Each structure stands twice: as structure tokens, then as C-alpha cells.
Amino acid sequence: SVDVTVLDKLTYAGTQVNLAEHEGDPRFTFVLGDVAEVDTVLPLVEQADHVVHAAAESFVDRSIEDSRAFVVSNVLGTQVVLEACRETGTPMTFVSTDEVYGANTAEGLFDEGDPFRPRSPYAASKAGADLLCHAYVVTYGTHVATVRGTNTFGPRQHPEKAIPRFVLAALAEHPLPVYGRGEQRREWLYVRDFVRAIATVMESGEPGGAYNIGGGHELTNLDLARQVCAFV
């Protein structure tokens, strides 16, 4: 049996309805709060045996319109969690993204040692947070392992994301929003598989270790749109 505490700011992208099935479970606690607030984060980390830090602003288009919110949440928020983990000695698993690597211009997959070449304020903010994690390991000996997942999808995902956006458009018999020639390639990772990978890293990840997590399902945006249309 594991007790779980969820800290969430509940921005436009979140809703407590997603957690309704866990309400009343004595093992589950929900805290409404901001990951960038020290007074909120530190007491929670003091009570924890392990921290999974996944809180982030994550929509690339919004980061282009307003990057400040991404820096505050993704960089400052990560520093607050890291500092709390350093003070309490609590191990942490940081949820980063493959977006930190930028475009994959070579044949094959990204390697964990590849340089960061972020192409958006969102990716840059996650790269900064990723590097902060590494710095806390090297400087303070904080136990932090990092997972870098590909494009995640699954139930209850916000409709601004590609797959739910495509599905909703197809159901409404509207054109699917494919930009350019639709040749951009993405690798897709089902959320349950990603959670299993995170749990594995929690149990056996090395301090300072970084782990790329992929789903093995790579599609162009155009092929994804075609598959959604065929399914719907």
C-alpha cells in the first residue's frame, strides 16, 4: 500500500474531476497549490519518501505566446522542489521531455548524452530544469533521476494536445489541423506505459541518471490524422 499526495495548481489544463475516482480513498490526498511556492512545497516534501516532479506548463504554442509562465512554473518551480529535496534528503524523479534535444536530424534515436537544442520556450524551460537537476546532484549530492519521455497520450488529456484535438475535430466532421505538409514526425507513448517507466526509475534509477522513455510508435502528423479519421 502506498500513500499518494498530489500537488496541483489546477490551471486551465487541469481539473479535480480527473481525480474523482480517488476521492474518499484514505491513501490519497489532494493539495491545491503552486509548485513555485516554498511554503507550500517544503511541508509536503518533508512528509514524503519520494517526490515525482511532473508539474509543468507544457503546451508549446502557449510558450511562444507567453514564455514567462513557463519559466516560473518549469524552472523556478523545479528549483523550489529541488531545494526542498536537498534540505530533507528526499529522493526525486524529475519528469523532463525529449523536446530538450530539439529536432532529430540524424538517423536513429536520441541518446541520453546528446546535446540540448531546444526549439521553443517550453523546451528551453524544461532543458533549464533538467540542467538544474544535474547541478543539484553534482553540487549537493541530491538524489535526482530524470526521465525524458516522448509525446504522451491517454485518457482525460487536455483537448489542446494533438491526439484529442484530432479526435474531437474528426467527431465533429471538421478539418483536422495539420500544419504544412504534415511531415513532422513524433513518437507516441501511452500514459500508462510512461507511468510504469517512471515507477521503474523511482525504484532503481541512479542519482544523476537520465532515462529516455519512448513508446516505439513513430508517425508523421499526417499519418496520425489519417489513422484518427480511419478509426473515428
mmCIF file with all atom_site columns, N, CA and C in Angstrom, residues 66-111:
data_model
loop_
_atom_site.group_PDB
_atom_site.id
_atom_site.type_symbol
_atom_site.label_atom_id
_atom_site.label_alt_id
_atom_site.label_comp_id
_atom_site.label_asym_id
_atom_site.label_entity_id
_atom_site.label_seq_id
_atom_site.pdbx_PDB_ins_code
_atom_site.Cartn_x
_atom_site.Cartn_y
_atom_site.Cartn_z
_atom_site.occupancy
_atom_site.B_iso_or_equiv
_atom_site.pdbx_formal_charge
_atom_site.auth_seq_id
_atom_site.auth_comp_id
_atom_site.auth_asym_id
_atom_site.auth_atom_id
_atom_site.pdbx_PDB_model_num
ATOM 1   N N  . ASP A 1 66  ? 3.511  33.370 -24.566 1.00 0.00 ? 66  ASP A N  1
ATOM 2   C CA . ASP A 1 66  ? 3.815  33.917 -23.240 1.00 0.00 ? 66  ASP A CA 1
ATOM 3   C C  . ASP A 1 66  ? 4.778  32.979 -22.534 1.00 0.00 ? 66  ASP A C  1
ATOM 4   N N  . SER A 1 67  ? 6.062  33.267 -22.634 1.00 0.00 ? 67  SER A N  1
ATOM 5   C CA . SER A 1 67  ? 7.067  32.355 -22.086 1.00 0.00 ? 67  SER A CA 1
ATOM 6   C C  . SER A 1 67  ? 7.245  32.489 -20.577 1.00 0.00 ? 67  SER A C  1
ATOM 7   N N  . ARG A 1 68  ? 6.820  33.616 -20.002 1.00 0.00 ? 68  ARG A N  1
ATOM 8   C CA . ARG A 1 68  ? 7.090  33.858 -18.584 1.00 0.00 ? 68  ARG A CA 1
ATOM 9   C C  . ARG A 1 68  ? 6.473  32.780 -17.694 1.00 0.00 ? 68  ARG A C  1
ATOM 10  N N  . ALA A 1 69  ? 5.233  32.418 -17.959 1.00 0.00 ? 69  ALA A N  1
ATOM 11  C CA . ALA A 1 69  ? 4.571  31.402 -17.138 1.00 0.00 ? 69  ALA A CA 1
ATOM 12  C C  . ALA A 1 69  ? 5.335  30.083 -17.170 1.00 0.00 ? 69  ALA A C  1
ATOM 13  N N  . PHE A 1 70  ? 5.974  29.788 -18.284 1.00 0.00 ? 70  PHE A N  1
ATOM 14  C CA . PHE A 1 70  ? 6.732  28.550 -18.422 1.00 0.00 ? 70  PHE A CA 1
ATOM 15  C C  . PHE A 1 70  ? 8.025  28.602 -17.616 1.00 0.00 ? 70  PHE A C  1
ATOM 16  N N  . VAL A 1 71  ? 8.664  29.754 -17.605 1.00 0.00 ? 71  VAL A N  1
ATOM 17  C CA . VAL A 1 71  ? 9.887  29.907 -16.817 1.00 0.00 ? 71  VAL A CA 1
ATOM 18  C C  . VAL A 1 71  ? 9.575  29.797 -15.326 1.00 0.00 ? 71  VAL A C  1
ATOM 19  N N  . VAL A 1 72  ? 8.502  30.448 -14.894 1.00 0.00 ? 72  VAL A N  1
ATOM 20  C CA . VAL A 1 72  ? 8.135  30.423 -13.473 1.00 0.00 ? 72  VAL A CA 1
ATOM 21  C C  . VAL A 1 72  ? 7.789  29.004 -13.031 1.00 0.00 ? 72  VAL A C  1
ATOM 22  N N  . SER A 1 73  ? 6.924  28.348 -13.769 1.00 0.00 ? 73  SER A N  1
ATOM 23  C CA . SER A 1 73  ? 6.484  27.009 -13.373 1.00 0.00 ? 73  SER A CA 1
ATOM 24  C C  . SER A 1 73  ? 7.574  25.969 -13.570 1.00 0.00 ? 73  SER A C  1
ATOM 25  N N  . ASN A 1 74  ? 8.198  25.967 -14.728 1.00 0.00 ? 74  ASN A N  1
ATOM 26  C CA . ASN A 1 74  ? 9.083  24.869 -15.093 1.00 0.00 ? 74  ASN A CA 1
ATOM 27  C C  . ASN A 1 74  ? 10.497 25.010 -14.553 1.00 0.00 ? 74  ASN A C  1
ATOM 28  N N  . VAL A 1 75  ? 10.999 26.240 -14.469 1.00 0.00 ? 75  VAL A N  1
ATOM 29  C CA . VAL A 1 75  ? 12.359 26.444 -13.962 1.00 0.00 ? 75  VAL A CA 1
ATOM 30  C C  . VAL A 1 75  ? 12.333 26.776 -12.471 1.00 0.00 ? 75  VAL A C  1
ATOM 31  N N  . LEU A 1 76  ? 11.641 27.853 -12.098 1.00 0.00 ? 76  LEU A N  1
ATOM 32  C CA . LEU A 1 76  ? 11.578 28.223 -10.685 1.00 0.00 ? 76  LEU A CA 1
ATOM 33  C C  . LEU A 1 76  ? 10.893 27.130 -9.869  1.00 0.00 ? 76  LEU A C  1
ATOM 34  N N  . GLY A 1 77  ? 9.805  26.579 -10.388 1.00 0.00 ? 77  GLY A N  1
ATOM 35  C CA . GLY A 1 77  ? 9.121  25.507 -9.670  1.00 0.00 ? 77  GLY A CA 1
ATOM 36  C C  . GLY A 1 77  ? 10.028 24.319 -9.418  1.00 0.00 ? 77  GLY A C  1
ATOM 37  N N  . THR A 1 78  ? 10.829 23.958 -10.402 1.00 0.00 ? 78  THR A N  1
ATOM 38  C CA . THR A 1 78  ? 11.764 22.842 -10.234 1.00 0.00 ? 78  THR A CA 1
ATOM 39  C C  . THR A 1 78  ? 12.823 23.172 -9.193  1.00 0.00 ? 78  THR A C  1
ATOM 40  N N  . GLN A 1 79  ? 13.319 24.413 -9.186  1.00 0.00 ? 79  GLN A N  1
ATOM 41  C CA . GLN A 1 79  ? 14.305 24.802 -8.176  1.00 0.00 ? 79  GLN A CA 1
ATOM 42  C C  . GLN A 1 79  ? 13.723 24.703 -6.767  1.00 0.00 ? 79  GLN A C  1
ATOM 43  N N  . VAL A 1 80  ? 12.470 25.094 -6.606  1.00 0.00 ? 80  VAL A N  1
ATOM 44  C CA . VAL A 1 80  ? 11.819 25.015 -5.295  1.00 0.00 ? 80  VAL A CA 1
ATOM 45  C C  . VAL A 1 80  ? 11.726 23.560 -4.834  1.00 0.00 ? 80  VAL A C  1
ATOM 46  N N  . VAL A 1 81  ? 11.323 22.671 -5.725  1.00 0.00 ? 81  VAL A N  1
ATOM 47  C CA . VAL A 1 81  ? 11.216 21.256 -5.368  1.00 0.00 ? 81  VAL A CA 1
ATOM 48  C C  . VAL A 1 81  ? 12.595 20.669 -5.085  1.00 0.00 ? 81  VAL A C  1
ATOM 49  N N  . LEU A 1 82  ? 13.571 20.999 -5.906  1.00 0.00 ? 82  LEU A N  1
ATOM 50  C CA . LEU A 1 82  ? 14.932 20.513 -5.688  1.00 0.00 ? 82  LEU A CA 1
ATOM 51  C C  . LEU A 1 82  ? 15.477 20.963 -4.337  1.00 0.00 ? 82  LEU A C  1
ATOM 52  N N  . GLU A 1 83  ? 15.265 22.219 -4.003  1.00 0.00 ? 83  GLU A N  1
ATOM 53  C CA . GLU A 1 83  ? 15.775 22.736 -2.734  1.00 0.00 ? 83  GLU A CA 1
ATOM 54  C C  . GLU A 1 83  ? 15.103 22.039 -1.554  1.00 0.00 ? 83  GLU A C  1
ATOM 55  N N  . ALA A 1 84  ? 13.810 21.788 -1.674  1.00 0.00 ? 84  ALA A N  1
ATOM 56  C CA . ALA A 1 84  ? 13.110 21.059 -0.611  1.00 0.00 ? 84  ALA A CA 1
ATOM 57  C C  . ALA A 1 84  ? 13.657 19.640 -0.475  1.00 0.00 ? 84  ALA A C  1
ATOM 58  N N  . CYS A 1 85  ? 13.935 18.995 -1.597  1.00 0.00 ? 85  CYS A N  1
ATOM 59  C CA . CYS A 1 85  ? 14.514 17.652 -1.555  1.00 0.00 ? 85  CYS A CA 1
ATOM 60  C C  . CYS A 1 85  ? 15.924 17.671 -0.977  1.00 0.00 ? 85  CYS A C  1
ATOM 61  N N  . ARG A 1 86  ? 16.688 18.696 -1.307  1.00 0.00 ? 86  ARG A N  1
ATOM 62  C CA . ARG A 1 86  ? 18.039 18.822 -0.743  1.00 0.00 ? 86  ARG A CA 1
ATOM 63  C C  . ARG A 1 86  ? 17.981 18.990 0.772   1.00 0.00 ? 86  ARG A C  1
ATOM 64  N N  . GLU A 1 87  ? 17.094 19.847 1.240   1.00 0.00 ? 87  GLU A N  1
ATOM 65  C CA . GLU A 1 87  ? 17.001 20.119 2.674   1.00 0.00 ? 87  GLU A CA 1
ATOM 66  C C  . GLU A 1 87  ? 16.534 18.901 3.464   1.00 0.00 ? 87  GLU A C  1
ATOM 67  N N  . THR A 1 88  ? 15.674 18.105 2.870   1.00 0.00 ? 88  THR A N  1
ATOM 68  C CA . THR A 1 88  ? 15.078 16.975 3.589   1.00 0.00 ? 88  THR A CA 1
ATOM 69  C C  . THR A 1 88  ? 15.733 15.633 3.279   1.00 0.00 ? 88  THR A C  1
ATOM 70  N N  . GLY A 1 89  ? 16.588 15.596 2.249   1.00 0.00 ? 89  GLY A N  1
ATOM 71  C CA . GLY A 1 89  ? 17.198 14.336 1.848   1.00 0.00 ? 89  GLY A CA 1
ATOM 72  C C  . GLY A 1 89  ? 16.241 13.400 1.131   1.00 0.00 ? 89  GLY A C  1
ATOM 73  N N  . THR A 1 90  ? 15.181 13.958 0.564   1.00 0.00 ? 90  THR A N  1
ATOM 74  C CA . THR A 1 90  ? 14.163 13.148 -0.116  1.00 0.00 ? 90  THR A CA 1
ATOM 75  C C  . THR A 1 90  ? 14.551 12.905 -1.573  1.00 0.00 ? 90  THR A C  1
ATOM 76  N N  . PRO A 1 91  ? 14.570 11.662 -2.031  1.00 0.00 ? 91  PRO A N  1
ATOM 77  C CA . PRO A 1 91  ? 14.887 11.409 -3.443  1.00 0.00 ? 91  PRO A CA 1
ATOM 78  C C  . PRO A 1 91  ? 13.780 11.913 -4.365  1.00 0.00 ? 91  PRO A C  1
ATOM 79  N N  . MET A 1 92  ? 14.171 12.255 -5.584  1.00 0.00 ? 92  MET A N  1
ATOM 80  C CA . MET A 1 92  ? 13.236 12.849 -6.533  1.00 0.00 ? 92  MET A CA 1
ATOM 81  C C  . MET A 1 92  ? 13.419 12.238 -7.917  1.00 0.00 ? 92  MET A C  1
ATOM 82  N N  . THR A 1 93  ? 12.313 12.035 -8.602  1.00 0.00 ? 93  THR A N  1
ATOM 83  C CA . THR A 1 93  ? 12.320 11.683 -10.018 1.00 0.00 ? 93  THR A CA 1
ATOM 84  C C  . THR A 1 93  ? 11.716 12.848 -10.785 1.00 0.00 ? 93  THR A C  1
ATOM 85  N N  . PHE A 1 94  ? 12.496 13.397 -11.706 1.00 0.00 ? 94  PHE A N  1
ATOM 86  C CA . PHE A 1 94  ? 12.058 14.563 -12.470 1.00 0.00 ? 94  PHE A CA 1
ATOM 87  C C  . PHE A 1 94  ? 11.556 14.131 -13.838 1.00 0.00 ? 94  PHE A C  1
ATOM 88  N N  . VAL A 1 95  ? 10.367 14.597 -14.195 1.00 0.00 ? 95  VAL A N  1
ATOM 89  C CA . VAL A 1 95  ? 9.774  14.268 -15.492 1.00 0.00 ? 95  VAL A CA 1
ATOM 90  C C  . VAL A 1 95  ? 10.121 15.375 -16.483 1.00 0.00 ? 95  VAL A C  1
ATOM 91  N N  . SER A 1 96  ? 11.095 15.090 -17.345 1.00 0.00 ? 96  SER A N  1
ATOM 92  C CA . SER A 1 96  ? 11.514 16.030 -18.379 1.00 0.00 ? 96  SER A CA 1
ATOM 93  C C  . SER A 1 96  ? 10.837 15.632 -19.694 1.00 0.00 ? 96  SER A C  1
ATOM 94  N N  . THR A 1 97  ? 11.455 15.914 -20.804 1.00 0.00 ? 97  THR A N  1
ATOM 95  C CA . THR A 1 97  ? 10.848 15.660 -22.113 1.00 0.00 ? 97  THR A CA 1
ATOM 96  C C  . THR A 1 97  ? 11.932 15.492 -23.168 1.00 0.00 ? 97  THR A C  1
ATOM 97  N N  . ASP A 1 98  ? 11.621 14.748 -24.225 1.00 0.00 ? 98  ASP A N  1
ATOM 98  C CA . ASP A 1 98  ? 12.576 14.636 -25.325 1.00 0.00 ? 98  ASP A CA 1
ATOM 99  C C  . ASP A 1 98  ? 12.671 15.921 -26.130 1.00 0.00 ? 98  ASP A C  1
ATOM 100 N N  . GLU A 1 99  ? 11.764 16.876 -25.876 1.00 0.00 ? 99  GLU A N  1
ATOM 101 C CA . GLU A 1 99  ? 11.822 18.172 -26.558 1.00 0.00 ? 99  GLU A CA 1
ATOM 102 C C  . GLU A 1 99  ? 13.129 18.908 -26.267 1.00 0.00 ? 99  GLU A C  1
ATOM 103 N N  . VAL A 1 100 ? 13.805 18.565 -25.179 1.00 0.00 ? 100 VAL A N  1
ATOM 104 C CA . VAL A 1 100 ? 15.063 19.252 -24.850 1.00 0.00 ? 100 VAL A CA 1
ATOM 105 C C  . VAL A 1 100 ? 16.120 19.016 -25.924 1.00 0.00 ? 100 VAL A C  1
ATOM 106 N N  . TYR A 1 101 ? 16.020 17.906 -26.661 1.00 0.00 ? 101 TYR A N  1
ATOM 107 C CA . TYR A 1 101 ? 17.024 17.575 -27.672 1.00 0.00 ? 101 TYR A CA 1
ATOM 108 C C  . TYR A 1 101 ? 16.830 18.337 -28.979 1.00 0.00 ? 101 TYR A C  1
ATOM 109 N N  . GLY A 1 102 ? 15.654 18.896 -29.192 1.00 0.00 ? 102 GLY A N  1
ATOM 110 C CA . GLY A 1 102 ? 15.381 19.564 -30.453 1.00 0.00 ? 102 GLY A CA 1
ATOM 111 C C  . GLY A 1 102 ? 15.032 18.569 -31.542 1.00 0.00 ? 102 GLY A C  1
ATOM 112 N N  . ALA A 1 103 ? 15.282 18.968 -32.789 1.00 0.00 ? 103 ALA A N  1
ATOM 113 C CA . ALA A 1 103 ? 14.950 18.113 -33.931 1.00 0.00 ? 103 ALA A CA 1
ATOM 114 C C  . ALA A 1 103 ? 15.977 17.005 -34.074 1.00 0.00 ? 103 ALA A C  1
ATOM 115 N N  . ASN A 1 104 ? 15.512 15.815 -34.371 1.00 0.00 ? 104 ASN A N  1
ATOM 116 C CA . ASN A 1 104 ? 16.404 14.687 -34.596 1.00 0.00 ? 104 ASN A CA 1
ATOM 117 C C  . ASN A 1 104 ? 16.776 14.648 -36.074 1.00 0.00 ? 104 ASN A C  1
ATOM 118 N N  . THR A 1 105 ? 17.946 15.197 -36.391 1.00 0.00 ? 105 THR A N  1
ATOM 119 C CA . THR A 1 105 ? 18.366 15.284 -37.787 1.00 0.00 ? 105 THR A CA 1
ATOM 120 C C  . THR A 1 105 ? 19.167 14.071 -38.235 1.00 0.00 ? 105 THR A C  1
ATOM 121 N N  . ALA A 1 106 ? 19.592 13.246 -37.270 1.00 0.00 ? 106 ALA A N  1
ATOM 122 C CA . ALA A 1 106 ? 20.376 12.058 -37.605 1.00 0.00 ? 106 ALA A CA 1
ATOM 123 C C  . ALA A 1 106 ? 19.470 10.833 -37.639 1.00 0.00 ? 106 ALA A C  1
ATOM 124 N N  . GLU A 1 107 ? 19.973 9.768  -38.258 1.00 0.00 ? 107 GLU A N  1
ATOM 125 C CA . GLU A 1 107 ? 19.236 8.514  -38.256 1.00 0.00 ? 107 GLU A CA 1
ATOM 126 C C  . GLU A 1 107 ? 19.299 7.898  -36.864 1.00 0.00 ? 107 GLU A C  1
ATOM 127 N N  . GLY A 1 108 ? 18.228 7.272  -36.462 1.00 0.00 ? 108 GLY A N  1
ATOM 128 C CA . GLY A 1 108 ? 18.225 6.612  -35.170 1.00 0.00 ? 108 GLY A CA 1
ATOM 129 C C  . GLY A 1 108 ? 17.569 7.447  -34.092 1.00 0.00 ? 108 GLY A C  1
ATOM 130 N N  . LEU A 1 109 ? 17.698 6.976  -32.845 1.00 0.00 ? 109 LEU A N  1
ATOM 131 C CA . LEU A 1 109 ? 17.035 7.582  -31.708 1.00 0.00 ? 109 LEU A CA 1
ATOM 132 C C  . LEU A 1 109 ? 17.969 8.526  -30.972 1.00 0.00 ? 109 LEU A C  1
ATOM 133 N N  . PHE A 1 110 ? 17.373 9.411  -30.175 1.00 0.00 ? 110 PHE A N  1
ATOM 134 C CA . PHE A 1 110 ? 18.179 10.249 -29.307 1.00 0.00 ? 110 PHE A CA 1
ATOM 135 C C  . PHE A 1 110 ? 18.875 9.386  -28.263 1.00 0.00 ? 110 PHE A C  1
ATOM 136 N N  . ASP A 1 111 ? 20.072 9.825  -27.877 1.00 0.00 ? 111 ASP A N  1
ATOM 137 C CA . ASP A 1 111 ? 20.805 9.211  -26.777 1.00 0.00 ? 111 ASP A CA 1
ATOM 138 C C  . ASP A 1 111 ? 20.793 10.177 -25.602 1.00 0.00 ? 111 ASP A C  1
#
